[in-house]
Amino acid sequence: MTARDQVELRTPPNSAEAEQSVLGGLLLDNGAFDRIGDLLEPRDFYRSEHRAIFETIAQLIETSKPADVVTVYERLQRAGRAEDCGGMEYLEALARSVPSAANARRYAEIVREHAEARAVIAAVDEAAAIAWTAETSPADKRDRIGAVLARLEGRAVGKEPRAIGDLVAARLDHYSALAEGTEAPGIPTGLPTLDRALGGGLKPGKLVVLGARPTVGKTSLAGQVSGTVASGGHATLILSQEMTAGELVDRFIANTAGVHLGALTSGRLEDADWGSLSSGAERLAASALFVDDSPALNLQQIRAKARQVRRRHGLALVVVDYLQLCSSAAPTERRHHQIEAISRGLKQLAKELAACVIVLSQLGRASLDRPDSEPEMSDLKESGAIEEDADVVLLLHPTGRHEADGSALMLLKLAKNRQGRRGRIALAFDGRLQRWAESESDVSRRRGKGDE
């Protein structure tokens, strides 16, 4: 046997075990699809029956239907493909092939790696066949081989660039819908001045950073904005890595019901509070708000939780509280580089999900050493990449003054606003009710000792 014959008899790279493990994991736990859905396509599977089974599972999950042995078999049978895929017996074997879906992401990565290796081999073989063709000129061969390699590159790059004419046409339709009122320019935050500065409210694909020193109120402000968005029917996910879900609910109910937070947490409620508490809790329960209080989330976990909510309910807003509590998939790297990767990943997530992402951030120690002076973007803790990745940077700062009703006067500074003007917004914060409102007080910059 010649060397060329041996090459032709080689089996293309694949792992039947990894493919079976991916499918078995999905049949056991449909939620695993949120961890691998961005990684695999049916064409990535080497075996044709695996391609058909994965495609069927994906169709069921993406239409919010359960994908188990019975439902997948029934869907394959209707398509006339059940027996080609091994029937019910093979589906049951797949479900038994893995103990859980815990490692589904790694199995999916193996399947993808083999698929990319096969694509390279196929492209090289096609290019070689073109090169051996006697009827065409060298220039024509170069062009055809270039096209083959371009297709290979396109697989890695993803979607191809679009003509500006197509983009312009789509934007003209968007402008028309805005003018006619059939489409909103953004999702209102409940703070009109902020909405105007943001061009109509929170927008899909944008990363908003809300920075403040500890205990200033950034969680409370983000919570009120989340509640406003969710009460408007826009699905909102809060990933609270510092507070428990119960503590967040306490704040939401105080804000919604108008009952003092201290009375709620201590149980010292007046008779008159119960009616407000009941109606406020009812309104809160009816909102499209989802809370997860898992600690130390990494980027992959954040993405999976967001995709899970989006698949079932749609998703308009994700709030991450807060950035410095996130963990990294590369724990040996310097924390500075870890934060850079997480910040960059959150911006990518906003674009991928077409949702707004608000990430809370602590300020660095230098800002704590000058508590009387206003924070600046350079105070964002651990990485300048945060301000680079963000579309909007909001910095919250107590002025040390109070309104007539006792509310604390706070400055919300738009330190960065990629598609609008920077500015300063006066807010009044009633800590007893966890409520924020716009104020007419003057918060123009005043020079203090820390600003000299």
Coordinates of C-alpha atoms in Angstrom, one line a residue:
M1 CA 0.0 0.0 0.0
T2 CA 1.4 3.4 -1.0
A3 CA 1.6 6.4 1.3
R4 CA -1.2 8.1 -0.7
D5 CA -3.5 5.1 -0.2
Q6 CA -2.8 5.3 3.5
V7 CA -3.8 9.0 3.6
E8 CA -7.0 8.2 1.7
L9 CA -8.0 5.5 4.3
R10 CA -7.6 7.8 7.3
T11 CA -10.7 8.4 9.3
P12 CA -11.5 12.1 9.6
P13 CA -11.0 13.6 13.1
N14 CA -14.1 12.8 15.3
S15 CA -15.0 11.6 18.7
A16 CA -18.2 9.5 18.8
E17 CA -17.9 9.4 22.6
A18 CA -17.9 13.2 22.9
E19 CA -20.8 13.5 20.5
Q20 CA -22.8 10.9 22.5
S21 CA -21.9 12.7 25.7
V22 CA -23.2 16.0 24.4
L23 CA -26.5 14.5 23.3
G24 CA -26.9 12.4 26.4
G25 CA -26.3 15.4 28.6
L26 CA -28.9 17.4 26.7
L27 CA -31.4 14.7 27.0
L28 CA -30.8 14.6 30.8
D29 CA -30.7 18.3 31.3
N30 CA -32.2 20.7 28.7
G31 CA -30.6 23.6 30.7
A32 CA -27.2 22.4 29.4
F33 CA -28.2 23.8 26.0
D34 CA -27.6 27.3 27.4
R35 CA -24.0 26.4 28.1
I36 CA -23.3 25.0 24.6
G37 CA -25.8 26.6 22.3
D38 CA -23.3 29.2 21.3
L39 CA -20.7 26.6 20.5
L40 CA -22.3 23.9 18.3
E41 CA -24.3 23.6 15.1
P42 CA -25.7 20.3 13.7
R43 CA -23.0 20.3 11.0
D44 CA -20.3 20.0 13.8
F45 CA -21.4 16.4 14.4
Y46 CA -19.5 13.7 12.4
R47 CA -22.2 11.0 12.5
S48 CA -25.3 11.8 10.5
E49 CA -27.6 10.4 13.2
H50 CA -26.0 12.6 15.8
R51 CA -26.6 15.6 13.5
A52 CA -30.3 14.8 13.2
I53 CA -30.7 14.2 17.0
F54 CA -28.9 17.4 17.9
E55 CA -31.0 19.4 15.4
T56 CA -34.2 17.9 16.8
I57 CA -33.2 18.6 20.5
A58 CA -32.2 22.2 19.6
Q59 CA -35.6 22.8 17.8
L60 CA -37.5 21.6 20.8
I61 CA -35.5 23.6 23.4
E62 CA -35.6 26.8 21.3
T63 CA -39.4 26.6 21.1
S64 CA -39.6 26.1 24.9
K65 CA -40.6 22.4 24.7
P66 CA -39.1 19.6 26.7
A67 CA -36.5 17.5 24.8
D68 CA -36.3 14.0 26.3
V69 CA -36.1 10.5 24.9
V70 CA -39.8 10.4 24.2
T71 CA -40.3 13.8 22.6
V72 CA -37.2 13.6 20.5
Y73 CA -38.1 10.2 19.3
E74 CA -41.7 11.4 18.4
R75 CA -40.3 14.4 16.5
L76 CA -37.8 12.2 14.6
Q77 CA -40.5 9.7 13.8
R78 CA -42.7 12.4 12.3
A79 CA -39.9 13.4 10.1
G80 CA -39.3 9.8 9.0
R81 CA -35.8 9.8 10.6
A82 CA -36.3 7.8 13.8
E83 CA -35.0 4.5 12.6
D84 CA -32.1 6.0 10.8
C85 CA -31.1 7.5 14.1
G86 CA -31.2 4.2 15.9
G87 CA -34.8 4.5 17.2
M88 CA -35.9 4.7 20.8
E89 CA -33.2 2.1 21.9
Y90 CA -30.3 4.4 20.8
L91 CA -31.9 7.5 22.4
E92 CA -32.2 5.7 25.7
A93 CA -28.6 4.5 25.4
L94 CA -27.5 8.1 24.9
A95 CA -29.4 9.3 28.0
R96 CA -27.6 6.5 30.0
S97 CA -24.2 7.3 28.5
V98 CA -23.4 10.1 30.9
P99 CA -24.2 10.5 34.6
S100 CA -25.0 14.2 34.3
A101 CA -24.7 17.2 32.1
A102 CA -22.0 18.8 34.2
N103 CA -19.2 18.5 31.6
A104 CA -21.4 19.2 28.6
R105 CA -19.4 22.3 27.7
R106 CA -16.1 20.4 27.6
Y107 CA -17.6 17.6 25.5
A108 CA -19.0 20.3 23.1
E109 CA -15.6 21.9 22.8
I110 CA -14.1 18.5 21.8
V111 CA -16.9 18.1 19.1
R112 CA -16.2 21.6 17.8
E113 CA -12.4 21.1 17.7
H114 CA -12.8 17.9 15.6
A115 CA -15.3 19.7 13.3
E116 CA -12.9 22.5 12.7
A117 CA -10.1 20.0 12.0
R118 CA -12.3 18.2 9.5
A119 CA -13.1 21.5 7.8
V120 CA -9.4 22.3 7.4
I121 CA -8.7 18.9 5.9
A122 CA -11.7 19.2 3.5
A123 CA -10.5 22.7 2.4
V124 CA -6.9 21.4 1.9
D125 CA -8.2 18.4 -0.1
E126 CA -10.3 20.7 -2.3
A127 CA -7.5 23.1 -2.8
A128 CA -5.2 20.2 -3.8
A129 CA -7.7 18.9 -6.3
I130 CA -8.0 22.3 -7.8
A131 CA -4.2 22.6 -8.0
W132 CA -3.9 19.2 -9.8
T133 CA -6.5 20.2 -12.4
A134 CA -4.7 20.5 -15.8
E135 CA -7.4 22.4 -17.7
T136 CA -7.3 25.7 -15.8
S137 CA -4.6 28.4 -15.7
P138 CA -2.5 29.1 -12.6
A139 CA -4.3 32.4 -12.1
D140 CA -7.7 30.7 -12.1
K141 CA -6.5 28.1 -9.7
R142 CA -5.3 30.7 -7.3
D143 CA -8.6 32.4 -7.4
R144 CA -10.5 29.2 -6.8
I145 CA -8.2 28.1 -4.0
G146 CA -8.5 31.6 -2.4
A147 CA -12.3 31.1 -2.4
V148 CA -12.0 27.8 -0.7
L149 CA -9.8 29.2 2.0
A150 CA -12.1 32.2 2.4
R151 CA -15.0 29.8 3.1
L152 CA -12.8 28.2 5.8
E153 CA -12.0 31.5 7.3
G154 CA -15.7 32.5 7.2
R155 CA -16.6 29.5 9.3
A156 CA -14.2 30.7 12.0
V157 CA -15.3 34.4 11.7
G158 CA -19.1 33.7 11.8
K159 CA -21.4 36.1 10.1
E160 CA -20.1 37.9 7.1
P161 CA -19.9 41.7 6.7
R162 CA -23.1 43.4 5.3
A163 CA -23.4 46.0 2.6
I164 CA -23.9 49.5 3.9
G165 CA -27.0 49.8 1.6
D166 CA -28.7 47.0 3.5
L167 CA -27.8 48.6 6.9
V168 CA -29.0 52.0 5.8
A169 CA -32.4 50.6 4.6
A170 CA -32.8 48.9 8.0
R171 CA -32.0 52.1 9.9
L172 CA -34.4 54.1 7.8
D173 CA -37.2 51.6 8.8
H174 CA -36.1 52.1 12.4
Y175 CA -36.2 55.9 12.2
S176 CA -39.7 55.7 10.6
A177 CA -40.9 53.4 13.4
L178 CA -39.5 55.8 16.0
A179 CA -41.3 58.8 14.3
E180 CA -44.6 56.9 14.1
G181 CA -44.3 55.8 17.8
T182 CA -44.5 52.1 16.9
E183 CA -41.0 51.6 18.4
A184 CA -39.5 53.1 21.5
P185 CA -36.1 54.6 21.4
G186 CA -35.1 52.8 24.7
I187 CA -36.5 51.3 27.9
P188 CA -37.3 54.0 30.5
T189 CA -35.3 53.9 33.7
G190 CA -37.9 55.9 35.7
L191 CA -35.5 58.8 35.8
P192 CA -36.5 61.2 33.0
T193 CA -33.3 63.2 32.9
L194 CA -31.2 60.1 32.7
D195 CA -33.5 58.7 30.0
R196 CA -33.0 61.8 27.9
A197 CA -29.2 61.7 28.3
L198 CA -29.3 58.1 27.1
G199 CA -31.3 58.9 24.0
G200 CA -34.6 57.5 25.3
G201 CA -33.5 55.0 28.0
L202 CA -31.6 51.8 28.2
K203 CA -30.7 50.3 24.8
P204 CA -30.0 46.7 23.7
G205 CA -26.4 45.8 23.2
K206 CA -25.1 48.5 25.6
L207 CA -22.8 48.0 28.6
V208 CA -23.5 50.5 31.4
V209 CA -21.2 50.7 34.3
L210 CA -22.5 52.1 37.6
G211 CA -19.6 52.9 39.9
A212 CA -19.5 54.1 43.5
R213 CA -17.7 53.7 46.8
P214 CA -19.0 51.1 49.2
T215 CA -22.4 51.7 50.9
V216 CA -23.2 54.7 48.7
G217 CA -26.3 53.0 47.2
K218 CA -25.4 51.7 43.8
T219 CA -27.2 48.4 44.5
S220 CA -30.3 50.2 45.6
L221 CA -30.3 52.5 42.5
A222 CA -29.7 49.6 40.1
G223 CA -32.5 47.8 41.9
Q224 CA -35.0 50.6 41.4
V225 CA -34.1 50.8 37.7
S226 CA -34.5 47.0 37.4
G227 CA -37.9 47.2 39.0
T228 CA -39.0 49.9 36.7
V229 CA -37.9 48.0 33.6
A230 CA -39.4 44.7 34.9
S231 CA -42.7 46.3 35.8
G232 CA -43.0 47.5 32.2
G233 CA -43.0 43.9 31.1
H234 CA -39.4 43.7 30.0
A235 CA -37.7 40.6 31.4
T236 CA -34.8 41.6 33.8
L237 CA -32.2 39.4 35.4
I238 CA -30.4 40.5 38.5
L239 CA -27.2 38.5 39.4
S240 CA -26.6 39.5 43.0
Q241 CA -23.3 38.1 44.3
E242 CA -23.2 40.2 47.5
M243 CA -26.8 40.2 48.8
T244 CA -29.1 37.2 49.2
A245 CA -32.3 37.0 47.2
G246 CA -34.2 37.6 50.4
E247 CA -32.4 40.9 51.1
L248 CA -33.1 42.0 47.6
V249 CA -36.8 41.2 47.9
D250 CA -36.9 43.3 51.1
R251 CA -35.6 46.3 49.3
F252 CA -37.9 45.8 46.3
I253 CA -40.9 45.5 48.6
A254 CA -39.9 48.6 50.6
N255 CA -39.6 50.5 47.3
T256 CA -42.8 49.2 45.7
A257 CA -45.0 49.2 48.8
G258 CA -43.7 52.3 50.4
V259 CA -43.1 50.5 53.7
H260 CA -40.0 51.3 55.7
L261 CA -37.2 48.8 55.2
G262 CA -36.4 48.8 58.9
A263 CA -40.0 47.8 59.7
L264 CA -39.9 45.0 57.2
T265 CA -36.6 43.5 58.4
S266 CA -37.4 43.9 62.1
G267 CA -41.1 42.8 61.9
R268 CA -42.2 46.1 63.6
L269 CA -45.1 46.8 61.1
E270 CA -48.0 49.1 61.8
D271 CA -51.5 48.0 61.1
A272 CA -51.7 50.5 58.2
D273 CA -48.6 48.9 56.6
W274 CA -50.2 45.6 55.8
G275 CA -52.5 46.9 53.1
S276 CA -49.6 48.7 51.4
L277 CA -47.4 45.6 51.8
S278 CA -50.0 43.3 50.2
S279 CA -50.6 45.5 47.2
G280 CA -46.9 46.2 46.7
A281 CA -46.0 42.6 46.9
E282 CA -48.7 41.7 44.4
R283 CA -47.3 44.3 41.9
L284 CA -43.8 43.0 42.5
A285 CA -44.8 39.4 42.0
A286 CA -46.4 40.3 38.7
S287 CA -43.3 41.9 37.2
A288 CA -40.8 40.2 34.8
L289 CA -38.0 40.2 37.4
F290 CA -35.6 37.3 37.9
V291 CA -33.1 37.1 40.7
D292 CA -30.1 34.8 41.1
D293 CA -27.9 35.1 44.2
S294 CA -25.2 32.6 43.4
P295 CA -21.7 33.9 44.5
A296 CA -18.5 34.3 42.6
L297 CA -20.0 33.8 39.1
N298 CA -17.7 33.5 36.1
L299 CA -18.4 34.8 32.7
Q300 CA -19.5 31.4 31.4
Q301 CA -22.0 31.1 34.2
I302 CA -23.3 34.6 33.7
R303 CA -23.8 33.9 30.0
A304 CA -25.6 30.6 30.7
K305 CA -28.0 32.1 33.2
A306 CA -28.8 35.0 30.9
R307 CA -29.4 32.7 28.0
Q308 CA -31.6 30.5 30.1
V309 CA -33.9 33.5 31.0
R310 CA -33.8 34.8 27.5
R311 CA -34.9 31.5 26.0
R312 CA -37.9 31.2 28.3
H313 CA -39.0 34.8 28.8
G314 CA -37.0 37.1 26.5
L315 CA -34.4 39.4 28.1
A316 CA -34.1 43.2 28.1
L317 CA -31.8 43.9 31.0
V318 CA -29.0 42.0 32.9
V319 CA -27.7 43.6 36.2
V320 CA -24.4 42.2 37.6
D321 CA -23.8 43.2 41.2
Y322 CA -20.9 43.6 41.2
L323 CA -17.9 43.2 38.9
Q324 CA -15.1 42.7 41.4
L325 CA -17.0 39.7 43.0
C326 CA -17.0 37.8 39.7
S327 CA -14.6 34.9 39.5
S328 CA -12.4 34.0 36.5
A329 CA -12.0 30.8 34.5
A330 CA -8.2 31.6 34.6
P331 CA -7.6 32.0 38.3
T332 CA -3.8 32.0 38.0
E333 CA -3.8 35.2 36.0
R334 CA -3.4 38.6 37.6
R335 CA -6.6 40.0 38.9
H336 CA -6.1 43.0 36.6
H337 CA -6.2 40.8 33.6
Q338 CA -9.1 38.7 34.9
I339 CA -11.3 41.9 35.3
E340 CA -10.3 43.0 31.8
A341 CA -11.6 39.6 30.4
I342 CA -14.8 39.8 32.4
S343 CA -15.5 43.4 31.4
R344 CA -14.8 42.6 27.7
G345 CA -17.0 39.5 28.0
L346 CA -19.9 41.4 29.4
K347 CA -19.8 43.9 26.5
Q348 CA -19.8 40.9 24.1
L349 CA -22.7 39.4 26.0
A350 CA -24.8 42.6 25.7
K351 CA -24.3 42.5 21.9
E352 CA -24.9 38.7 21.7
L353 CA -28.2 38.8 23.6
A354 CA -29.3 42.2 22.2
A355 CA -29.9 43.3 25.9
C356 CA -28.6 46.1 28.0
V357 CA -26.1 45.0 30.7
I358 CA -25.6 47.1 33.8
V359 CA -22.6 46.1 35.8
L360 CA -21.9 47.6 39.2
S361 CA -18.3 48.4 40.1
Q362 CA -16.4 49.4 43.2
L363 CA -14.0 52.3 43.1
G364 CA -10.3 51.9 43.8
R365 CA -8.6 52.6 47.1
A366 CA -7.3 56.0 45.9
S367 CA -10.9 57.3 45.8
L368 CA -11.4 56.1 49.4
D369 CA -8.5 58.2 50.6
R370 CA -10.3 61.3 49.3
P371 CA -14.0 60.7 50.3
D372 CA -14.9 64.3 50.0
S373 CA -14.0 64.6 46.4
E374 CA -16.0 63.4 43.4
P375 CA -15.0 60.1 41.8
E376 CA -13.6 60.0 38.3
M377 CA -13.5 57.2 35.7
S378 CA -9.9 56.5 36.6
D379 CA -11.1 55.4 40.0
L380 CA -12.9 52.4 38.7
K381 CA -11.3 49.5 40.6
E382 CA -8.7 47.2 39.2
S383 CA -8.8 47.9 35.5
G384 CA -8.9 50.8 33.0
A385 CA -10.5 48.3 30.6
I386 CA -13.8 48.8 32.4
E387 CA -14.1 52.4 31.1
E388 CA -12.9 51.4 27.7
D389 CA -15.5 48.6 27.3
A390 CA -18.4 50.6 28.7
D391 CA -20.8 52.5 26.5
V392 CA -22.0 54.5 29.5
V393 CA -20.2 55.1 32.8
L394 CA -22.3 56.5 35.7
L395 CA -20.6 57.5 39.0
L396 CA -22.7 57.9 42.1
H397 CA -21.6 60.2 44.8
P398 CA -23.1 61.6 48.1
T399 CA -23.0 65.4 48.3
G400 CA -23.3 65.4 52.1
R401 CA -26.5 67.5 51.8
H402 CA -30.1 66.7 52.3
E403 CA -33.4 67.7 50.8
A404 CA -36.2 69.3 52.8
D405 CA -37.9 65.9 53.4
G406 CA -34.7 64.4 54.8
S407 CA -33.7 62.5 51.7
A408 CA -30.0 62.4 50.9
L409 CA -28.9 64.6 47.9
M410 CA -26.8 62.4 45.6
L411 CA -24.9 63.2 42.4
L412 CA -25.2 60.9 39.5
K413 CA -22.4 61.8 37.1
L414 CA -22.4 60.7 33.5
A415 CA -18.7 60.4 33.1
K416 CA -18.9 58.7 29.8
N417 CA -21.8 58.5 27.3
R418 CA -20.8 57.1 23.9
Q419 CA -23.9 58.3 22.1
G420 CA -24.8 61.4 24.1
R421 CA -23.6 64.2 26.3
R422 CA -22.0 63.8 29.6
G423 CA -23.6 65.6 32.5
R424 CA -24.6 65.7 36.1
I425 CA -28.0 64.6 37.6
A426 CA -29.3 65.4 41.0
L427 CA -31.0 62.5 42.8
A428 CA -32.8 62.3 46.1
F429 CA -32.4 59.1 48.0
D430 CA -34.8 58.0 50.8
G431 CA -33.0 55.1 52.4
R432 CA -36.0 54.2 54.5
L433 CA -38.0 53.3 51.4
Q434 CA -35.0 52.5 49.1
R435 CA -36.5 55.1 46.7
W436 CA -34.7 57.3 44.3
A437 CA -36.2 60.4 42.6
E438 CA -34.8 63.3 40.6
S439 CA -34.1 66.5 42.5
E440 CA -34.0 70.1 41.4
S441 CA -31.2 70.9 43.8
D442 CA -27.9 72.3 42.4
V443 CA -25.2 69.6 42.0
S444 CA -22.8 71.7 39.8
R445 CA -19.2 71.0 40.6
R446 CA -17.8 72.6 43.7
R447 CA -14.1 72.6 44.4
G448 CA -13.2 70.9 47.6
K449 CA -9.9 70.1 49.3
G450 CA -9.7 66.9 47.3
D451 CA -10.1 68.8 44.0
E452 CA -7.4 71.3 44.5

